[in-house]
PDB file of C-alpha atoms and ligand atoms in Angstrom:
ATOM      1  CA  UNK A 194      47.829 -22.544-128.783  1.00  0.00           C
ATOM      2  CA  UNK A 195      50.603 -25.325-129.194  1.00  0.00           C
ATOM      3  CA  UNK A 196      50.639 -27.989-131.554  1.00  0.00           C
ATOM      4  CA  UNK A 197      50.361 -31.038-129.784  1.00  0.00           C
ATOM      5  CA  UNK A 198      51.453 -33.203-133.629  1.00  0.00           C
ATOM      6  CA  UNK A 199      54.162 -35.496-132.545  1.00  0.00           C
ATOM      7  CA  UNK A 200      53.672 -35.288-129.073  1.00  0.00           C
ATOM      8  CA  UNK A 201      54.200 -38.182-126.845  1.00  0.00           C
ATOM      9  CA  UNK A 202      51.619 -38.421-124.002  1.00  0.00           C
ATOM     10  CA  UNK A 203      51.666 -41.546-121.564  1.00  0.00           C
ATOM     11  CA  UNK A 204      47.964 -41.920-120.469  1.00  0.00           C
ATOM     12  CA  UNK A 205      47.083 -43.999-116.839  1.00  0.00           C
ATOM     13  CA  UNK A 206      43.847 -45.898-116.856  1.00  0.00           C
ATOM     14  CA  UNK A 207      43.418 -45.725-120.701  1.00  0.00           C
ATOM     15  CA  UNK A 208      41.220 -48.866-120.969  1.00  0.00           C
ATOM     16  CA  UNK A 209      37.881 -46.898-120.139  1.00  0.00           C
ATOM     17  CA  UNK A 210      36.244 -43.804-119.505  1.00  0.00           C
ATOM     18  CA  UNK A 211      37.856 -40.594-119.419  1.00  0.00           C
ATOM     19  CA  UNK A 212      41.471 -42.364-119.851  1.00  0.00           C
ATOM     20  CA  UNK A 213      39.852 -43.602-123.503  1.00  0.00           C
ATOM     21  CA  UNK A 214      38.730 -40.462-124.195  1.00  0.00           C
ATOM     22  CA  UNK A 215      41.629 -38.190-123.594  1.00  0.00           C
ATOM     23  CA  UNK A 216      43.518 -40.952-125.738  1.00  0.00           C
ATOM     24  CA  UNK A 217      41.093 -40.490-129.028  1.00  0.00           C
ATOM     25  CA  UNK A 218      41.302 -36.499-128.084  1.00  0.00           C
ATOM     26  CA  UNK A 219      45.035 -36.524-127.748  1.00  0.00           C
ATOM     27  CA  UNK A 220      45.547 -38.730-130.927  1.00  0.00           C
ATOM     28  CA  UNK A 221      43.297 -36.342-133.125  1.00  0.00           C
ATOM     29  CA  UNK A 222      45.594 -33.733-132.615  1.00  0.00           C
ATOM     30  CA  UNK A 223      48.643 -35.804-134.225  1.00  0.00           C
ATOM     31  CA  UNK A 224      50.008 -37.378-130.093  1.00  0.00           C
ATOM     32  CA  UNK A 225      51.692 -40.638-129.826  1.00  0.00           C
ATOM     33  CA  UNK A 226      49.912 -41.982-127.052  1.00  0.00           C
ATOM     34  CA  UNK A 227      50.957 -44.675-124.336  1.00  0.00           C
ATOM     35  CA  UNK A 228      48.160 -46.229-123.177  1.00  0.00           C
ATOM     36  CA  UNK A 229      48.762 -47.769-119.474  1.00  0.00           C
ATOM     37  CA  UNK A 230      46.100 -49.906-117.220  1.00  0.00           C
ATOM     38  CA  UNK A 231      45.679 -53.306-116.482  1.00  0.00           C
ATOM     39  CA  UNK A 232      43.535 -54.701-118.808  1.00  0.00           C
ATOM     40  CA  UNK A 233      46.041 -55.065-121.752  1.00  0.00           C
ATOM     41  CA  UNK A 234      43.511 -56.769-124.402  1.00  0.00           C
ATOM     42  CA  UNK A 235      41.895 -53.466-124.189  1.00  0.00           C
ATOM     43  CA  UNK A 236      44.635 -50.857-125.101  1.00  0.00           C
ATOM     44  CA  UNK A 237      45.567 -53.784-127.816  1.00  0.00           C
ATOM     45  CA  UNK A 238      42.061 -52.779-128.947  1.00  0.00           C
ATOM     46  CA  UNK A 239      42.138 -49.105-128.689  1.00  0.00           C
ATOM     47  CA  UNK A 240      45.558 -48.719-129.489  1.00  0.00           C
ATOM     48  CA  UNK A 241      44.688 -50.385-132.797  1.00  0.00           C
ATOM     49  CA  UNK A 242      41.210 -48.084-133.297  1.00  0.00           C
ATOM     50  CA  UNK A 243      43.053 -45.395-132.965  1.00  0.00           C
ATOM     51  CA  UNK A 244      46.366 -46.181-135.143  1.00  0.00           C
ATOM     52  CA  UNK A 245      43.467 -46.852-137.944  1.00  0.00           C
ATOM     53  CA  UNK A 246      41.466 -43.894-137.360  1.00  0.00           C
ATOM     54  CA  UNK A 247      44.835 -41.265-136.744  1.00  0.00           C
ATOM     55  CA  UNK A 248      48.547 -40.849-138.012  1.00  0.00           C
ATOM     56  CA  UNK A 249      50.110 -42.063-134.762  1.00  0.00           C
ATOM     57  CA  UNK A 250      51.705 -44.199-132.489  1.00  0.00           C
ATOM     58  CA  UNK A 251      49.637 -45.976-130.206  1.00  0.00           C
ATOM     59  CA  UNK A 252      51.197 -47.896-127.894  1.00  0.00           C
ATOM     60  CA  UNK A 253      49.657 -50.437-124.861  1.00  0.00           C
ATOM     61  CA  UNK A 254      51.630 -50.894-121.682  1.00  0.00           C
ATOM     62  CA  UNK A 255      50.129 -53.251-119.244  1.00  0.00           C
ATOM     63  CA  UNK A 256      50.288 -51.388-115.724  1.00  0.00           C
ATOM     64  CA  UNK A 257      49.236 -51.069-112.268  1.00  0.00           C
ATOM     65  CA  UNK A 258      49.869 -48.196-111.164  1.00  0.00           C
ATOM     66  CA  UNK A 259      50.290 -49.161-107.704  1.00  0.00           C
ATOM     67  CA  UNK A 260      53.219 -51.251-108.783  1.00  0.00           C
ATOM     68  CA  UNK A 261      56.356 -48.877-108.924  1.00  0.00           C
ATOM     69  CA  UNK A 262      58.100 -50.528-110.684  1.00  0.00           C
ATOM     70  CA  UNK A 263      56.153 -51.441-113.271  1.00  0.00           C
ATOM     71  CA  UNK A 264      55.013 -47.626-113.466  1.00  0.00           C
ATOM     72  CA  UNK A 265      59.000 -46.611-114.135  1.00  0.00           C
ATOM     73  CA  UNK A 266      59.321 -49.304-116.665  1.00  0.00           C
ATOM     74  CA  UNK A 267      55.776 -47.836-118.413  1.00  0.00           C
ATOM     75  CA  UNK A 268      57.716 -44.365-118.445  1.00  0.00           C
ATOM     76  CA  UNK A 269      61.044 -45.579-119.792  1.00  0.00           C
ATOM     77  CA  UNK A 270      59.102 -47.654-122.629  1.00  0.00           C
ATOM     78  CA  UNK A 271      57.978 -44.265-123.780  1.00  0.00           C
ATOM     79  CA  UNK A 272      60.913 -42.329-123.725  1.00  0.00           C
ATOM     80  CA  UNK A 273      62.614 -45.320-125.011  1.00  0.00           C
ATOM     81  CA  UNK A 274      59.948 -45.598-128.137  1.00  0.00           C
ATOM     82  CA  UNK A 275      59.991 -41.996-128.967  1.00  0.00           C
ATOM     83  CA  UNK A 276      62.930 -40.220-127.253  1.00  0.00           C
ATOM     84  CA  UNK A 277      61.013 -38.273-124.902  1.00  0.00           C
ATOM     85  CA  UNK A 278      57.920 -37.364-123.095  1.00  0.00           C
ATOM     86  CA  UNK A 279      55.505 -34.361-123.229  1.00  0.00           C
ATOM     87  CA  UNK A 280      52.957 -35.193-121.113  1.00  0.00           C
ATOM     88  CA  UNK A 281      51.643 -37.319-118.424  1.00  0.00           C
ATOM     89  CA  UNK A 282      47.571 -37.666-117.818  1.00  0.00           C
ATOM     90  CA  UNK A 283      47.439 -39.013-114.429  1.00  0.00           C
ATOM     91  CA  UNK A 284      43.633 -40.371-114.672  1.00  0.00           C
ATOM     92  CA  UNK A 285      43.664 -43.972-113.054  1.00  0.00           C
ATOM     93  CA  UNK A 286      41.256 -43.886-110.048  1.00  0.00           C
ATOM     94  CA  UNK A 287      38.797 -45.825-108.617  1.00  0.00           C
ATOM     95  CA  UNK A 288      35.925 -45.863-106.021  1.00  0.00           C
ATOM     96  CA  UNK A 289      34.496 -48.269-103.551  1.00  0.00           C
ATOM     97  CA  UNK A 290      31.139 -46.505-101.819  1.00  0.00           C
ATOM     98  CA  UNK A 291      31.038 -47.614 -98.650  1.00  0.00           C
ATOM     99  CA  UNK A 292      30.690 -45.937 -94.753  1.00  0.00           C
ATOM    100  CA  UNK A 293      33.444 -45.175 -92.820  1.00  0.00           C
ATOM    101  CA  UNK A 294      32.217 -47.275 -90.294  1.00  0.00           C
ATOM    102  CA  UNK A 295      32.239 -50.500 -91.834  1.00  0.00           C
ATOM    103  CA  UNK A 296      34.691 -49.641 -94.823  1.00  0.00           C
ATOM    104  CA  UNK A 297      37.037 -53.112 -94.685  1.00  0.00           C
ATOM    105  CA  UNK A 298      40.873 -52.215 -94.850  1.00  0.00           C
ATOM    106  CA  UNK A 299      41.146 -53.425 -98.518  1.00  0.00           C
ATOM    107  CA  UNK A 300      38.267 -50.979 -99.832  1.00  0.00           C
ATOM    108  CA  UNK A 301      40.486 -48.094 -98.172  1.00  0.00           C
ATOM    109  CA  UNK A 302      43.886 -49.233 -99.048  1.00  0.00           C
ATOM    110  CA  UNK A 303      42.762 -50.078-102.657  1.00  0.00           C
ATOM    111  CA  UNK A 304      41.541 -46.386-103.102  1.00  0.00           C
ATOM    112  CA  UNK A 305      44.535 -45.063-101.308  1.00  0.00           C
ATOM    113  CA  UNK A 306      46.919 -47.092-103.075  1.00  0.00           C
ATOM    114  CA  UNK A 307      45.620 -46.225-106.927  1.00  0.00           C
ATOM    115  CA  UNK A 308      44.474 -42.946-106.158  1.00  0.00           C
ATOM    116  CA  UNK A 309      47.336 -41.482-104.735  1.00  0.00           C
ATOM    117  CA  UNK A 310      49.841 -43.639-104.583  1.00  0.00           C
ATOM    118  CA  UNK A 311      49.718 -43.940-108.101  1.00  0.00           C
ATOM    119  CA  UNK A 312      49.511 -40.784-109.386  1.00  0.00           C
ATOM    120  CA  UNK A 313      52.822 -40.115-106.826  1.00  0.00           C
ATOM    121  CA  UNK A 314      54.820 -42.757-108.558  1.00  0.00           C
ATOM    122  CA  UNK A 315      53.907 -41.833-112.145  1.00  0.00           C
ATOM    123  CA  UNK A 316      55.152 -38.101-111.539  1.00  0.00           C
ATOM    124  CA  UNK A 317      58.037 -38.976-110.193  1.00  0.00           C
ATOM    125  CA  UNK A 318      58.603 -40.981-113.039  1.00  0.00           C
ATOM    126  CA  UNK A 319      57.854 -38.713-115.781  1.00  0.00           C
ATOM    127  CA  UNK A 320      59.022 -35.269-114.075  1.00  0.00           C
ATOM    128  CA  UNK A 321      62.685 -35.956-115.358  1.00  0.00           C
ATOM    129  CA  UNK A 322      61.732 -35.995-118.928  1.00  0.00           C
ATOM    130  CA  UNK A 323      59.470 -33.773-118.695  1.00  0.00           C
ATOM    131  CA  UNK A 324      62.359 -31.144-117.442  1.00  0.00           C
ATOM    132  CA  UNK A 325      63.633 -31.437-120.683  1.00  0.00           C
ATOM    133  CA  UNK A 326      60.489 -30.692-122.771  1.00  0.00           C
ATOM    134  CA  UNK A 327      58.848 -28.175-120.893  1.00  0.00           C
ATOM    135  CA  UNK A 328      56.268 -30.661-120.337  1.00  0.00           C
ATOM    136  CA  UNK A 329      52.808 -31.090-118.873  1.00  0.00           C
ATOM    137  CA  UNK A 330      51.259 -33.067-116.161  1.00  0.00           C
ATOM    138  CA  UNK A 331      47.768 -33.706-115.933  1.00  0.00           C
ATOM    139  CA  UNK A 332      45.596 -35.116-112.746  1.00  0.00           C
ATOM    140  CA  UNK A 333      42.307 -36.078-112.804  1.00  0.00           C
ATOM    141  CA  UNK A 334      40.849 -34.790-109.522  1.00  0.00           C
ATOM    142  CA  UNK A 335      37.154 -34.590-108.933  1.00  0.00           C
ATOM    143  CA  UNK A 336      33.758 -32.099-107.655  1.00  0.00           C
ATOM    144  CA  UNK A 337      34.457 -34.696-104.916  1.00  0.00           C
ATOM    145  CA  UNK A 338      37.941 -33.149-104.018  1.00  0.00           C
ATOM    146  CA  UNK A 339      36.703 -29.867-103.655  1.00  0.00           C
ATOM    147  CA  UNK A 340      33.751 -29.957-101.603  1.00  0.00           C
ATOM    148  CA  UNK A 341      32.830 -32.588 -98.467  1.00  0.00           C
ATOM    149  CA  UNK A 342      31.457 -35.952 -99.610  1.00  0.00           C
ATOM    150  CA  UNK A 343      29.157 -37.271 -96.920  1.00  0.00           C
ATOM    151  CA  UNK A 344      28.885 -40.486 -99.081  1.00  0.00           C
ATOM    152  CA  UNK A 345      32.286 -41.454 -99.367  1.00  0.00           C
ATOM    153  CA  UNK A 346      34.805 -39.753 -97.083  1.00  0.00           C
ATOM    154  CA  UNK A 347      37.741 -42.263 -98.229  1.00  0.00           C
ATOM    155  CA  UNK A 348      37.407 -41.441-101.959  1.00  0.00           C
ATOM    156  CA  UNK A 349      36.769 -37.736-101.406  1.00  0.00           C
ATOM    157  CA  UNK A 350      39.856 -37.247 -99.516  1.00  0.00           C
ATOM    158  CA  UNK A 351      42.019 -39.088-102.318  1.00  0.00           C
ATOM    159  CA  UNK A 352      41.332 -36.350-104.564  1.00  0.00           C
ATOM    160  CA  UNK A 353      41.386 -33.663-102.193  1.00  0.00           C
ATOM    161  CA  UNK A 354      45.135 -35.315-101.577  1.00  0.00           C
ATOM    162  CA  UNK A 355      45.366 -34.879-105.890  1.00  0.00           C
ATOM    163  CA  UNK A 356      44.651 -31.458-105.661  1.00  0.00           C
ATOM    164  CA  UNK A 357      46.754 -30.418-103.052  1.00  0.00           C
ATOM    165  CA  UNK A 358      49.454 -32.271-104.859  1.00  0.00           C
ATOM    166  CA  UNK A 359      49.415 -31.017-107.980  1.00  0.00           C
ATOM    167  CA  UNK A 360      49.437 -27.490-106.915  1.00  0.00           C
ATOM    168  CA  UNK A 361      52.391 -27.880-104.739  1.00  0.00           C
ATOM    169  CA  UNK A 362      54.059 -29.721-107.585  1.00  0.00           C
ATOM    170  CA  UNK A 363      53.144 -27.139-109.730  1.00  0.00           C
ATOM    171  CA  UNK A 364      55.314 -24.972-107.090  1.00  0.00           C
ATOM    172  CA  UNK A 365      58.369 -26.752-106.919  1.00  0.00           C
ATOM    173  CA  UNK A 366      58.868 -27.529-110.911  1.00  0.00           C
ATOM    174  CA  UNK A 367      57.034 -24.329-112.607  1.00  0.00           C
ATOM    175  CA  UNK A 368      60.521 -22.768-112.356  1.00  0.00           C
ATOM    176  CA  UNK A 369      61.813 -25.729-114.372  1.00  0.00           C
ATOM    177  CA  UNK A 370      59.257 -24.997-117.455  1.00  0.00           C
ATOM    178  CA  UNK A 371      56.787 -28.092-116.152  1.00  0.00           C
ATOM    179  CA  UNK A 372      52.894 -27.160-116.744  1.00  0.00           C
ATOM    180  CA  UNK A 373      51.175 -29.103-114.014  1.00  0.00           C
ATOM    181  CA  UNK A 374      47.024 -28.735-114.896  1.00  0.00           C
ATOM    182  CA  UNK A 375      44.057 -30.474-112.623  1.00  0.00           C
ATOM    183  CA  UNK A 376      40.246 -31.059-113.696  1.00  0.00           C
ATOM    184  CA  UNK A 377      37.670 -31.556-111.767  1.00  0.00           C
ATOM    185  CA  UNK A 378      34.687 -33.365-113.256  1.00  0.00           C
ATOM    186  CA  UNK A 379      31.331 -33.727-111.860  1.00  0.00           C
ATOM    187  CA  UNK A 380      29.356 -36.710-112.805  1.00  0.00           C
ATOM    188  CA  UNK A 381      30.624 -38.255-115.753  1.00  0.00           C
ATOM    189  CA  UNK A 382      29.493 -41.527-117.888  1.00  0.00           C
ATOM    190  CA  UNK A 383      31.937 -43.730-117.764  1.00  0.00           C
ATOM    191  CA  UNK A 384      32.304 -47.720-115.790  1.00  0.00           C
ATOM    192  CA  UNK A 385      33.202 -45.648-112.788  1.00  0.00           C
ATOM    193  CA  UNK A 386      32.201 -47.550-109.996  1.00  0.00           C
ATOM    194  CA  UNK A 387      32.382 -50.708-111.078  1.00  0.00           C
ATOM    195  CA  UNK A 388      34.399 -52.286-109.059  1.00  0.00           C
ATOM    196  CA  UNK A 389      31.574 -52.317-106.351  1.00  0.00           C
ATOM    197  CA  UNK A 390      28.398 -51.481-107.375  1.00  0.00           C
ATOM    198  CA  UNK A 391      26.849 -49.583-110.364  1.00  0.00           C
ATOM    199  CA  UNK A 392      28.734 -48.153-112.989  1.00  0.00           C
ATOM    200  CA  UNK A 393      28.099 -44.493-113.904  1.00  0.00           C
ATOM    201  CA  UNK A 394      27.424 -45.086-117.447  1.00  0.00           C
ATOM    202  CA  UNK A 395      24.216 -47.473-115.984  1.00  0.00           C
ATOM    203  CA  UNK A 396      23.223 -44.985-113.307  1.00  0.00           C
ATOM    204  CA  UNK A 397      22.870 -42.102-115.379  1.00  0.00           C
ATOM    205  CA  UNK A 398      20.669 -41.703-118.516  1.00  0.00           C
ATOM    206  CA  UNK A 399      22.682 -40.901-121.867  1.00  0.00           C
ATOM    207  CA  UNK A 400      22.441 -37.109-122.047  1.00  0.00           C
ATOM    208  CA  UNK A 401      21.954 -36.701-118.224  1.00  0.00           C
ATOM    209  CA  UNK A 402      25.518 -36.158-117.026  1.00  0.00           C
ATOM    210  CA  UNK A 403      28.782 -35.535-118.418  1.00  0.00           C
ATOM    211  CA  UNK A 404      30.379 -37.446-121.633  1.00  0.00           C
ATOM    212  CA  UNK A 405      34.120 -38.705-120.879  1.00  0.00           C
ATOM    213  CA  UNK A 406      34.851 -36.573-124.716  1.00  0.00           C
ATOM    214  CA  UNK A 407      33.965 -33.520-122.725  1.00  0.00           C
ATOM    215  CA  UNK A 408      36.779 -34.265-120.361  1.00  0.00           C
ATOM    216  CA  UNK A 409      38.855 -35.443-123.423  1.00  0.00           C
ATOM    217  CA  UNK A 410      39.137 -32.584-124.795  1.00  0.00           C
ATOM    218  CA  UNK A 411      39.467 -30.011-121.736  1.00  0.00           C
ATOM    219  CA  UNK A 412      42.810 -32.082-120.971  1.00  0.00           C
ATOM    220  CA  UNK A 413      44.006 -31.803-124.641  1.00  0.00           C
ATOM    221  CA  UNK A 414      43.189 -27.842-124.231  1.00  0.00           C
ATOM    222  CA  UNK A 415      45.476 -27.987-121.098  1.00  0.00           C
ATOM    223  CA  UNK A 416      47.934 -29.553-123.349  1.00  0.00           C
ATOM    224  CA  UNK A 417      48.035 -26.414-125.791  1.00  0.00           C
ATOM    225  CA  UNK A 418      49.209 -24.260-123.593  1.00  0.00           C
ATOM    226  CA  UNK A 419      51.989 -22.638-124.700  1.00  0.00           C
ATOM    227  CA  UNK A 420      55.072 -20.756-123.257  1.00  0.00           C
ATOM    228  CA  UNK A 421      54.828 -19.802-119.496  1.00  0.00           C
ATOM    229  CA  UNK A 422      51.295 -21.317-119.083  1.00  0.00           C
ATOM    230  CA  UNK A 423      49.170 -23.462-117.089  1.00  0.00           C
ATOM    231  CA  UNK A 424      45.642 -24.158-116.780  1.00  0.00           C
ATOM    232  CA  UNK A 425      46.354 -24.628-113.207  1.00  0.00           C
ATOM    233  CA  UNK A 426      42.398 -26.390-112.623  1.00  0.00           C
ATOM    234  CA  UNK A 427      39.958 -26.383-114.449  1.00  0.00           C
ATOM    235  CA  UNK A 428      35.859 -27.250-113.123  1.00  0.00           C
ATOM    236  CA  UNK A 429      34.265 -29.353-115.697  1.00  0.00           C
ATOM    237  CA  UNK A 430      30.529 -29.400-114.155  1.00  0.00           C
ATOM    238  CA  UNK A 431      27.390 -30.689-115.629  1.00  0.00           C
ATOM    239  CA  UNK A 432      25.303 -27.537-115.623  1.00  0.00           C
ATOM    240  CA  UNK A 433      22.042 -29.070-112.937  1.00  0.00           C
ATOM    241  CA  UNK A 434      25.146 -30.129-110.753  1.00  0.00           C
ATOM    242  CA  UNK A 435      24.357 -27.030-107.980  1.00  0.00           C
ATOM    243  CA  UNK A 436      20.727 -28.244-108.211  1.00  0.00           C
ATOM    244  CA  UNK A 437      21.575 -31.812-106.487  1.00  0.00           C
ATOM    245  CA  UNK A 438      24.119 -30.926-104.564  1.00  0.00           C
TER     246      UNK A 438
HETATM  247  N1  NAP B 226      33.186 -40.934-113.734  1.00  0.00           N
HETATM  248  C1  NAP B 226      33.035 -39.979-112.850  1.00  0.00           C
HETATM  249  O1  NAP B 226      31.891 -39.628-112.476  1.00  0.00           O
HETATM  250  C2  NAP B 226      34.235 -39.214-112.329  1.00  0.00           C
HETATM  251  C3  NAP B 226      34.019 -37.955-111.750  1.00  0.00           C
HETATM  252  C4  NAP B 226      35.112 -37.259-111.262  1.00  0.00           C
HETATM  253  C5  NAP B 226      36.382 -37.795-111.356  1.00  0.00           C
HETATM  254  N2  NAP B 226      36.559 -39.025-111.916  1.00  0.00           N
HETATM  255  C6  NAP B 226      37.929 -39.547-111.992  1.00  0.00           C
HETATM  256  O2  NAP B 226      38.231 -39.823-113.344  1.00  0.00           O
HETATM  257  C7  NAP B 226      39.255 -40.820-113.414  1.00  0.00           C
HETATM  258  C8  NAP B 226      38.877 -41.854-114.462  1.00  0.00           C
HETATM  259  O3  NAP B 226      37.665 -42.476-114.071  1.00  0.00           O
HETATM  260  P1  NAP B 226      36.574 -42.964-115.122  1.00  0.00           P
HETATM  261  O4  NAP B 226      35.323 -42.263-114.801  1.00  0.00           O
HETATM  262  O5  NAP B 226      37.093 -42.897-116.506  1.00  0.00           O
HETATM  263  O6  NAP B 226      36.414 -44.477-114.623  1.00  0.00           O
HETATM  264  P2  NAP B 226      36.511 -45.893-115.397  1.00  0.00           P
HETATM  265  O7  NAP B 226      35.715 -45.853-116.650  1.00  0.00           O
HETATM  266  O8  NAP B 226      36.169 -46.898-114.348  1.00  0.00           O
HETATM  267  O9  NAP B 226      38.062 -45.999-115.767  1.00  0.00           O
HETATM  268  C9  NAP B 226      39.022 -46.150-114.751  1.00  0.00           C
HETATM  269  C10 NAP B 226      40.365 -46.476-115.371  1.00  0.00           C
HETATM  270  O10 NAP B 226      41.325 -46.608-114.316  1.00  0.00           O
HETATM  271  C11 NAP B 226      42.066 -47.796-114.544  1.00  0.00           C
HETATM  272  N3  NAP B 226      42.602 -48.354-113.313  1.00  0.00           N
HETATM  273  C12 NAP B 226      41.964 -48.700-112.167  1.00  0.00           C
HETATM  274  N4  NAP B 226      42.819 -49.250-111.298  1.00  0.00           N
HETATM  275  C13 NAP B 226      44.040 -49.248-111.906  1.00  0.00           C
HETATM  276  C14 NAP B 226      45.323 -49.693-111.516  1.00  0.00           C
HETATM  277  N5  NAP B 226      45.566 -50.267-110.320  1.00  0.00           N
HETATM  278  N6  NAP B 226      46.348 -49.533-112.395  1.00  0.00           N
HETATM  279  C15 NAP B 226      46.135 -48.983-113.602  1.00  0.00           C
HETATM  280  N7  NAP B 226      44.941 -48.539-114.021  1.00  0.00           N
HETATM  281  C16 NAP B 226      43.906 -48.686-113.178  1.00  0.00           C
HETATM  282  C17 NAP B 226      41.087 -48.738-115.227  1.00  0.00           C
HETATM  283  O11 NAP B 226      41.796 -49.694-116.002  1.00  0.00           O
HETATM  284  P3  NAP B 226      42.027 -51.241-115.659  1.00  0.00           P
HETATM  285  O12 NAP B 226      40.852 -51.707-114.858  1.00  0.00           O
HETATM  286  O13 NAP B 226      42.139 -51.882-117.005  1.00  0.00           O
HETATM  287  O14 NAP B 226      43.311 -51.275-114.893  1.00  0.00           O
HETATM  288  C18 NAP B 226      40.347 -47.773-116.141  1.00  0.00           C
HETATM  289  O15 NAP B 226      41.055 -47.609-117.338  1.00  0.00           O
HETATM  290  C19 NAP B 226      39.409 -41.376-111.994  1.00  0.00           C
HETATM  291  O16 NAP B 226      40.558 -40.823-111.398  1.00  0.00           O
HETATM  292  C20 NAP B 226      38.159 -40.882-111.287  1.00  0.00           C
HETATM  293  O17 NAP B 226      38.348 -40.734-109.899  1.00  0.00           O
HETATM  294  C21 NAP B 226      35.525 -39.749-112.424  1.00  0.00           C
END
């Protein structure tokens, strides 16, 4: 597999969860990361845990993704740091349980607007540079993308919409040398659902679900692949999950 030493790898919603973890996975391989969300005293925080811990850059961009421009200008400061761009992890996401019913227009444009919207505008961003490096683009999909989510339509269909994306995506710029890789976790403990409700790192028992590290390190494995390929998707289940389901 490639060496991912001296990479540069812009991460979205680095200030928690799987984000955080890809970002200590990444960084133990020897990547320069760029560590974009919107809590900024965070990445300070993590950037500086992991510039102690690693021989890297770490570098904290404040950034909603839903802001365009401020998702260019998050781009161009890491191109414009280290000359150009390897990978992108498109992870920010969020989730707001609620029925369709009664779901308010802010719950479902909130979701819509991170969770696709986002990732749309960070691609676009980084597909230029990563032209030139035969780069890699990550997305963070979900279980819930793949199979019907009678608890959450809303949120189920963003990352059905992630999916579909990053396949076709992977269609129009695998000719150009772009990797474009999607994971699907189950349940994972991280502040997931926070935003409404209980996070998943109170719902679930330590030991019970997924660990954000496991997903850390399937994306830097999707990373290392070298030449002409992709781990086009890869689904990274807690074991019980057919049990529940
Ligand atoms: N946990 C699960 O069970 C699970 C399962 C399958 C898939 N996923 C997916 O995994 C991804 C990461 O979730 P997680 O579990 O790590 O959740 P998390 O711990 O809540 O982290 C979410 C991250 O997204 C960032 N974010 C939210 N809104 C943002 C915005 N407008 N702009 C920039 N960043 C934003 C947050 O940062 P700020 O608040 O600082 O902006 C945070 O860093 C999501 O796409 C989620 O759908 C999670």
């Amino acid at each position: 597999m490639q060496s991912i030493d001296g990479n540069t790898v812009v991460i979205t919603g680095a200030s928690a969860g799987i984000g955080r973890a890809t970002a200590h996975a990444v960084a133990t391989a020897g990547a320069n990361v760029v560590l974009a969300a919107r809590r900024l005293d965070r990445l300070e925080d993590i950037a500086t845990t992991l510039e102690r811990e690693h021989d890297i850059t770490a570098t904290p961009v404040s950034t909603d993704v839903t802001e365009r421009k401020q998702v260019d200008e998050l781009v161009e400061a890491a191109v414009d740091e280290h000359g150009a761009l390897d990978a992108l992890v498109n992870n920010a996401g969020l989730v707001f349980e609620g029925e369709v019913e009664t779901m308010d227009d802010e719950d479902y444009h909130t979701m819509m607007d991170v969770n696709t919207d986002g990732m749309f505008y960070a691609s676009r961003a980084a597909l230029p540079h990563l032209k030139k490096t035969d780069g890699t683009v990550v997305f963070v999909a979900s279980f819930a993308g793949q199979y019907p989510r009678s608890s959450n339509p809303v949120y189920a269909a963003t990352k059905w919409w992630t999916r579909g994306f990053a396949h076709s995506l992977q269609g129009q710029v695998g000719g150009d040398g772009v990797a474009v890789s999607v994971v699907n976790p189950s349940e994972v403990r991280t502040e997931f659902g926070s935003g409404r409700g209980e996070q998943s790192k109170d719902r679930y028992d330590e030991g019970a679900v997924t660990d954000p590290e496991a997903i850390g390190a399937a994306i830097r494995f999707m990373l290392r692949q070298e030449d002409v390929d992709t781990v086009s998707e890869m689904n990274l289940y807690r074991r019980d999950k057919f049990e529940t389901f």
